[in-house]
Each structure stands twice: as C-alpha cells, then as structure tokens.
Coordinates of C-alpha atoms in Angstrom, one line a residue:
X188 CA -40.9 -18.1 -44.7
X189 CA -37.7 -19.0 -44.9
X190 CA -37.3 -21.7 -41.9
X191 CA -33.7 -23.1 -42.8
X192 CA -31.3 -23.7 -45.7
X193 CA -29.0 -27.2 -46.6
X194 CA -25.7 -24.8 -45.0
X195 CA -27.2 -23.8 -42.4
X196 CA -26.5 -25.1 -38.8
X197 CA -26.9 -22.7 -35.3
X198 CA -25.8 -22.9 -31.5
X199 CA -28.2 -21.3 -29.7
X200 CA -25.8 -20.5 -26.0
X201 CA -27.2 -19.3 -22.9
X202 CA -24.9 -17.9 -20.6
X203 CA -26.0 -18.7 -16.6
X204 CA -24.7 -17.1 -12.9
X205 CA -27.0 -19.4 -10.6
X206 CA -30.0 -19.2 -11.7
X207 CA -31.2 -22.8 -12.7
X208 CA -35.1 -22.1 -11.7
X209 CA -35.4 -19.6 -14.5
X210 CA -32.5 -21.4 -17.2
X211 CA -34.0 -24.9 -17.1
X212 CA -37.9 -24.0 -18.3
X213 CA -36.0 -21.4 -20.7
X214 CA -34.0 -24.8 -21.9
X215 CA -37.8 -26.9 -22.9
X216 CA -38.6 -23.4 -24.7
X217 CA -35.5 -23.0 -26.9
X218 CA -35.9 -27.3 -27.7
X219 CA -39.1 -26.2 -29.2
X220 CA -37.6 -23.5 -30.9
X221 CA -35.1 -25.3 -32.9
X222 CA -37.9 -28.3 -33.5
X223 CA -39.4 -25.6 -35.6
X224 CA -36.5 -25.1 -38.1
X225 CA -35.3 -27.6 -40.5
X226 CA -31.7 -28.3 -39.8
X227 CA -29.8 -28.9 -36.7
X228 CA -29.3 -26.9 -34.0
X229 CA -27.6 -27.5 -30.6
X230 CA -28.2 -26.0 -27.1
X231 CA -24.7 -24.5 -25.3
X232 CA -24.9 -24.0 -21.7
X233 CA -21.9 -21.7 -20.3
X234 CA -22.0 -22.0 -16.4
X235 CA -20.3 -18.7 -14.8
X236 CA -20.4 -20.5 -11.6
X237 CA -16.9 -21.3 -10.3
X238 CA -18.9 -24.0 -8.5
X239 CA -20.6 -25.5 -11.4
X240 CA -24.5 -25.3 -10.1
X241 CA -26.1 -26.0 -12.9
X242 CA -24.2 -28.6 -13.4
X243 CA -26.7 -31.6 -13.1
X244 CA -30.1 -29.5 -13.7
X245 CA -28.4 -27.8 -16.7
X246 CA -27.5 -31.6 -18.6
X247 CA -31.2 -33.6 -17.2
X248 CA -33.0 -30.5 -19.3
X249 CA -30.8 -30.6 -22.7
X250 CA -30.7 -34.4 -22.6
X251 CA -29.3 -35.1 -25.8
X252 CA -30.2 -32.0 -27.7
X253 CA -27.2 -29.5 -26.5
X254 CA -24.4 -29.4 -24.2
X255 CA -22.9 -28.0 -20.8
X256 CA -20.0 -26.8 -20.1
X257 CA -18.3 -24.8 -17.2
X258 CA -16.1 -21.6 -17.5
X259 CA -14.8 -20.7 -14.2
X260 CA -12.9 -17.7 -15.9
X261 CA -15.3 -15.1 -13.6
X262 CA -16.9 -12.5 -16.1
X263 CA -19.3 -12.1 -18.5
X264 CA -17.0 -11.9 -21.4
X265 CA -15.6 -14.9 -20.6
X266 CA -18.8 -17.1 -20.5
X267 CA -19.1 -15.1 -24.2
X268 CA -15.5 -16.0 -25.4
X269 CA -16.4 -19.7 -24.3
X270 CA -19.6 -19.8 -26.0
X271 CA -17.6 -18.2 -29.5
X272 CA -15.2 -21.2 -29.3
X273 CA -17.4 -23.9 -28.1
X274 CA -19.9 -23.5 -31.0
X275 CA -19.7 -26.2 -33.2
X276 CA -21.8 -23.8 -36.3
X277 CA -22.6 -22.0 -39.2
X278 CA -24.6 -19.3 -36.7
X279 CA -24.6 -18.5 -33.2
X280 CA -27.4 -17.5 -31.4
X281 CA -26.7 -15.1 -27.7
X282 CA -29.9 -15.5 -25.3
X283 CA -29.9 -14.6 -22.0
X284 CA -31.0 -16.9 -18.7
X285 CA -33.6 -14.9 -17.5
X286 CA -35.1 -14.3 -20.3
X287 CA -37.9 -16.0 -22.3
X288 CA -38.4 -15.8 -26.8
X289 CA -42.0 -15.4 -28.9
X290 CA -43.0 -18.4 -30.1
X291 CA -41.1 -18.6 -34.1
X292 CA -38.2 -16.1 -32.6
X293 CA -35.7 -18.6 -33.9
X294 CA -37.2 -18.6 -37.5
X295 CA -37.3 -15.2 -37.1
X296 CA -33.9 -13.8 -36.7
X297 CA -32.6 -16.7 -39.0
X298 CA -35.0 -16.0 -42.0
X299 CA -33.7 -11.8 -41.1
X300 CA -30.6 -13.3 -42.0
X301 CA -31.3 -14.7 -44.9
X302 CA -32.2 -11.9 -46.1
X303 CA -29.3 -9.7 -46.5
X304 CA -26.4 -12.0 -45.3
X305 CA -25.6 -10.0 -42.1
X306 CA -22.9 -10.4 -39.6
X307 CA -25.0 -10.2 -36.8
X308 CA -29.4 -10.1 -35.9
X309 CA -30.1 -8.6 -33.3
X310 CA -33.9 -8.1 -32.3
X311 CA -35.2 -6.6 -29.4
X312 CA -35.6 -7.4 -26.0
X313 CA -39.0 -5.8 -23.7
X314 CA -39.0 -6.6 -19.6
X315 CA -41.6 -6.9 -17.5
X316 CA -41.6 -6.5 -13.6
X317 CA -41.6 -9.3 -10.5
X318 CA -43.6 -6.0 -9.2
X319 CA -44.6 -3.0 -10.5
X320 CA -41.5 -0.2 -10.4
X321 CA -42.1 2.9 -8.7
X322 CA -43.3 6.2 -11.1
X323 CA -40.2 7.7 -10.4
X324 CA -38.9 4.9 -12.7
X325 CA -41.4 4.7 -15.4
X326 CA -41.2 8.4 -16.1
X327 CA -37.9 8.1 -16.5
X328 CA -38.3 5.7 -19.0
X329 CA -35.0 3.6 -17.9
X330 CA -36.3 0.1 -19.2
X331 CA -37.6 0.5 -22.1
X332 CA -35.9 -0.1 -25.6
X333 CA -35.1 0.7 -28.8
X334 CA -38.2 -1.1 -31.3
X335 CA -36.5 -0.5 -34.7
X336 CA -38.0 -1.6 -38.5
X337 CA -36.7 -4.8 -39.4
X338 CA -34.0 -4.4 -41.3
X339 CA -32.7 -1.3 -40.1
X340 CA -28.9 -1.5 -39.9
X341 CA -27.3 -0.9 -36.4
X342 CA -23.8 0.0 -35.0
X343 CA -23.9 -1.2 -31.5
X344 CA -26.0 -4.5 -29.8
X345 CA -26.4 -6.0 -26.8
X346 CA -25.8 -9.8 -26.4
X347 CA -29.2 -10.3 -24.9
X348 CA -30.8 -11.3 -28.3
X349 CA -28.1 -11.6 -31.1
X350 CA -27.2 -13.9 -34.0
X351 CA -23.5 -13.9 -35.1
X352 CA -22.2 -15.1 -38.5
X353 CA -19.2 -16.8 -36.7
X354 CA -16.7 -17.8 -39.4
X355 CA -17.2 -14.2 -40.5
X356 CA -15.6 -13.2 -36.6
X357 CA -13.3 -15.4 -36.6
X358 CA -11.7 -14.8 -40.1
X359 CA -11.4 -11.2 -37.8
X360 CA -10.6 -12.8 -34.6
X361 CA -12.9 -10.3 -33.0
X362 CA -13.9 -11.5 -29.5
X363 CA -14.9 -10.1 -26.1
X364 CA -12.5 -8.3 -24.3
X365 CA -11.3 -9.3 -20.9
X366 CA -11.2 -6.1 -19.7
X367 CA -14.6 -5.5 -19.6
X368 CA -16.2 -8.9 -18.1
X369 CA -16.9 -7.9 -14.9
X370 CA -17.3 -4.2 -16.1
X371 CA -20.0 -4.7 -18.6
X372 CA -19.5 -2.9 -21.8
X373 CA -17.9 -6.6 -23.8
X374 CA -20.4 -6.3 -25.6
X375 CA -20.5 -2.6 -26.7
X376 CA -17.3 -3.7 -27.6
X377 CA -17.6 -6.1 -29.4
X378 CA -20.5 -5.2 -31.4
X379 CA -18.2 -2.1 -32.3
X380 CA -15.6 -3.5 -33.6
X381 CA -18.6 -5.2 -36.3
X382 CA -18.9 -2.3 -37.4
X383 CA -15.5 -0.6 -37.3
X384 CA -14.0 -4.1 -38.9
X385 CA -17.2 -3.5 -41.6
X386 CA -19.5 -6.0 -40.6
X387 CA -23.1 -5.3 -40.6
X388 CA -25.7 -5.9 -37.9
X389 CA -29.6 -5.3 -38.5
X390 CA -32.5 -5.4 -36.8
X391 CA -35.3 -7.5 -37.1
X392 CA -38.5 -6.3 -34.5
X393 CA -40.0 -9.6 -34.8
X394 CA -38.0 -11.8 -33.0
X395 CA -38.9 -10.0 -29.4
X396 CA -37.2 -11.7 -26.0
X397 CA -39.1 -11.5 -22.4
X398 CA -37.1 -10.4 -19.4
X399 CA -38.1 -10.2 -15.9
X400 CA -36.5 -7.4 -13.9
X401 CA -36.7 -8.6 -10.6
X402 CA -37.5 -6.6 -7.4
X403 CA -33.9 -6.1 -6.5
X404 CA -33.6 -3.7 -9.9
X405 CA -37.4 -1.9 -9.5
X406 CA -35.3 1.0 -7.0
X407 CA -33.5 4.1 -8.1
X408 CA -30.1 3.0 -6.2
X409 CA -29.7 0.2 -9.4
X410 CA -31.4 2.1 -12.8
X411 CA -28.9 5.0 -11.8
X412 CA -26.0 3.1 -11.2
X413 CA -26.2 1.4 -14.3
X414 CA -27.1 4.3 -16.5
X415 CA -24.0 5.5 -14.7
X416 CA -22.5 1.9 -15.9
X417 CA -23.6 2.6 -19.2
X418 CA -22.9 5.8 -19.9
X419 CA -18.4 4.6 -18.6
X420 CA -18.4 1.5 -21.0
X421 CA -19.6 3.8 -24.0
X422 CA -16.2 5.7 -23.7
X423 CA -14.1 3.4 -22.7
X424 CA -15.7 0.9 -25.4
X425 CA -15.0 3.8 -27.5
X426 CA -11.2 4.7 -26.2
X427 CA -10.4 0.7 -27.2
X428 CA -11.2 1.0 -30.7
X429 CA -8.5 3.6 -31.4
X430 CA -5.2 2.2 -31.8
X431 CA -2.9 4.8 -31.9
X432 CA -2.3 7.6 -29.6
X433 CA -3.5 10.3 -31.3
X434 CA -6.7 8.8 -31.7
X435 CA -7.5 7.9 -28.7
X436 CA -6.7 11.8 -28.0
X437 CA -8.9 12.6 -29.9
X438 CA -12.0 10.1 -28.8
X439 CA -11.1 11.5 -25.2
X440 CA -11.4 15.5 -26.2
X441 CA -14.5 14.6 -28.1
X442 CA -15.5 11.9 -24.5
X443 CA -15.0 14.6 -22.2
X444 CA -17.1 17.3 -24.6
X445 CA -20.2 14.9 -24.5
X446 CA -19.9 13.8 -21.1
X447 CA -20.1 17.6 -20.0
X448 CA -23.3 17.9 -21.8
X449 CA -25.3 15.5 -20.8
X450 CA -23.7 15.8 -16.8
X451 CA -24.9 20.3 -17.7
X452 CA -28.1 19.6 -19.5
X453 CA -28.9 16.5 -17.4
X454 CA -28.8 18.3 -14.5
X455 CA -31.0 21.4 -15.3
X456 CA -33.5 19.3 -17.0
X457 CA -34.0 17.1 -13.5
X458 CA -33.7 20.8 -11.4
X459 CA -36.6 22.2 -13.8
X460 CA -38.4 19.2 -13.8
X461 CA -38.3 19.7 -9.7
X462 CA -38.8 22.6 -9.6
X463 CA -41.5 22.1 -11.5
X464 CA -43.0 18.7 -10.2
X465 CA -42.4 17.5 -13.4
X466 CA -41.9 13.6 -12.4
X467 CA -41.1 12.8 -16.2
X468 CA -38.2 15.6 -16.8
X469 CA -36.7 14.8 -13.2
X470 CA -36.6 11.3 -14.0
X471 CA -35.3 11.6 -17.6
X472 CA -32.4 14.4 -16.4
X473 CA -31.3 12.5 -13.6
X474 CA -30.4 9.7 -16.4
X475 CA -28.7 12.2 -18.8
X476 CA -26.2 13.4 -15.7
X477 CA -25.3 10.1 -14.7
X478 CA -24.5 8.2 -17.9
X479 CA -23.0 11.6 -18.3
X480 CA -21.4 11.3 -15.3
X481 CA -20.0 7.8 -16.3
X482 CA -19.1 9.2 -19.4
X483 CA -16.5 12.0 -17.8
X484 CA -14.9 8.6 -15.8
X485 CA -14.8 6.4 -19.1
X486 CA -12.7 8.9 -20.4
X487 CA -10.0 9.9 -18.0
X488 CA -9.7 5.9 -17.7
X489 CA -11.7 5.3 -14.5
X490 CA -13.2 1.3 -14.5
X491 CA -16.2 1.4 -12.8
X492 CA -16.6 -2.6 -11.3
X493 CA -20.4 -2.8 -10.9
X494 CA -20.2 -6.5 -10.7
X495 CA -17.3 -7.3 -8.5
X496 CA -18.9 -5.2 -5.2
X497 CA -19.9 -7.3 -2.5
X498 CA -23.6 -8.1 -3.1
X499 CA -26.1 -10.3 -5.0
X500 CA -25.6 -8.4 -8.5
X501 CA -25.5 -11.1 -10.9
X502 CA -21.8 -11.1 -12.6
X503 CA -23.5 -12.2 -15.9
X504 CA -26.1 -9.5 -16.4
X505 CA -25.0 -6.7 -18.6
X506 CA -28.7 -5.9 -20.0
X507 CA -28.3 -2.8 -22.5

C-alpha cells in the first residue's frame, strides 16, 4: 500500500452549516486520518452560516492542523467554490459535516488516485439512521447508494466523499455553478463537466464514509421530495452541458421522453404494487414516478429550489 508521494499535498474540506455538534468530532477524526498520511495534510472548514456560528468551535477543534473560513454567500455551490479557491495543495478531498470516515479512509482514496492518476476518486456513502425508518422507505431503497468495484470508471458523483486533482481543474476553469447553489445539483453538473472535458473519475469502494440520517428526513415527504429534486437537477445539468441551441433542443427532447417513460412506468409499477400489496413495487414505483416528474420539470426549465423553502432543511445538504 502506498501512503504518500513527496509531490502530493492534501486539503480536506468540510463544508458546514449549523452542525457544530457533529463538526467537532469529525475534525478530531480527520486529524487522526491526516496523521496516518506521510505528507502535508491540511483541514479546511468552510462555514456557510451567515452568522458564522461555527467560527470559535471549529477554530478550537482545528488547532494548528487547519483553517476556518467563513463563506457568507448562501448556497452550497458558493461554499464548494470557496474550498476550491482556498486550497493550497495538489489534491482536495470533500467530506460532509454529518459524516464519519472509516479508519484508513484518506489513505485508501490517495492509494486509488496513485494507481491511475485520475482527475477524481469517488468513495461510497453508507447511511445509518437516527431512528429506524418506516418499512415503506426501506422497501423503496431511498437511502441505498451504489457500490462498485474499486477502479471502476464513473460519470457522475456527489461531493460528500470525493478526491479532486486541483491542478487539472484549475487549468480548465471548472468550478461549481452558482445557479445550482440553492436548488441542488451543483455537484452533479460539476462532475459531469469533468467527464465532458475528458477527465477520468474512478471509484474506491474501500474509502467508506457513514452518514446519520436524522429523523426529520426519514419521512415519505422528504424522500419523495429528494427523488423529485434528483430528477430535476439531472435535467437541468444535462441542459447546462450543452453549448448551443441545437444541442439544448435535442437534449430537452431526450429528457422529456425519458422523464415521461419514468413517470408512466413508475405510476404503473406503484399501482400494481398497491393492488397486489407488494410494498417494494409500490415504493420503488413511486420513487421512479417522482424522479420522472422532476426530470420533466427540469427539462421544461423549472427550478426546484428545495433549500429556499421556509423550513428547517439544511441548505448545505445535497446527498446523492
């Protein structure tokens, strides 16, 4: 196992919004991870709370091992771009403030990077629960994410467990789009832009992080809103990747067709599941139907601003 390279320096970026009780133990864990790497590793905390509520607690937790910065511009895209610009290293690793990495997480990400030198290394996120969700949500696999063999190429990624080659990104001017800052989907577009520009992203299945799903999200309303938002942001990012009117027109037509298939197919599957008392079919069909509806709305130009609603939803959260 390779644990360092004399030419590699790392910044671990934690974006945070009013989660000091989870941020402080995470920083302590990241300091331990940094100590296992034979090279320079800095921890960067980007606080997106306009009131800078994490300033004192994060600074104390970081000590001499990192820096705290305040990004007052609302939206996760602004916080992500602040991390991109602040990082003084060859690699940047994103992790969310409500996650906990397994032992050896950082080393595993770097090892995978050094095998083929891709632009990005993507790790899995495994959900645990503050309170056990109802059987319908488990049947619909709403919090079950993909697992792949290490080294597998991927074409889209979230930033909740992601290593990036900063020199490659900066040479091409790829950043997060502020237009997606409050709607979600800025990481979807960002990662798809990497692939569109010829960059390679690979999977590292050993670099696991765990997140704890709070009870407020273990509801049908929340998971279905997320399915809708996921479809909406996919369509919007697909259109944003097109540079001319013809490309956008053709892409819009494809998205409308795909969204319609998902909407109708999902409705049929959920209806059959309901009639036959098949909870899995009903839940997964409903999930597909909502994602299809979101794709249609995004293809028609509607922006689903999940994080601007007057609720307690954390605007820094964008899990895929």
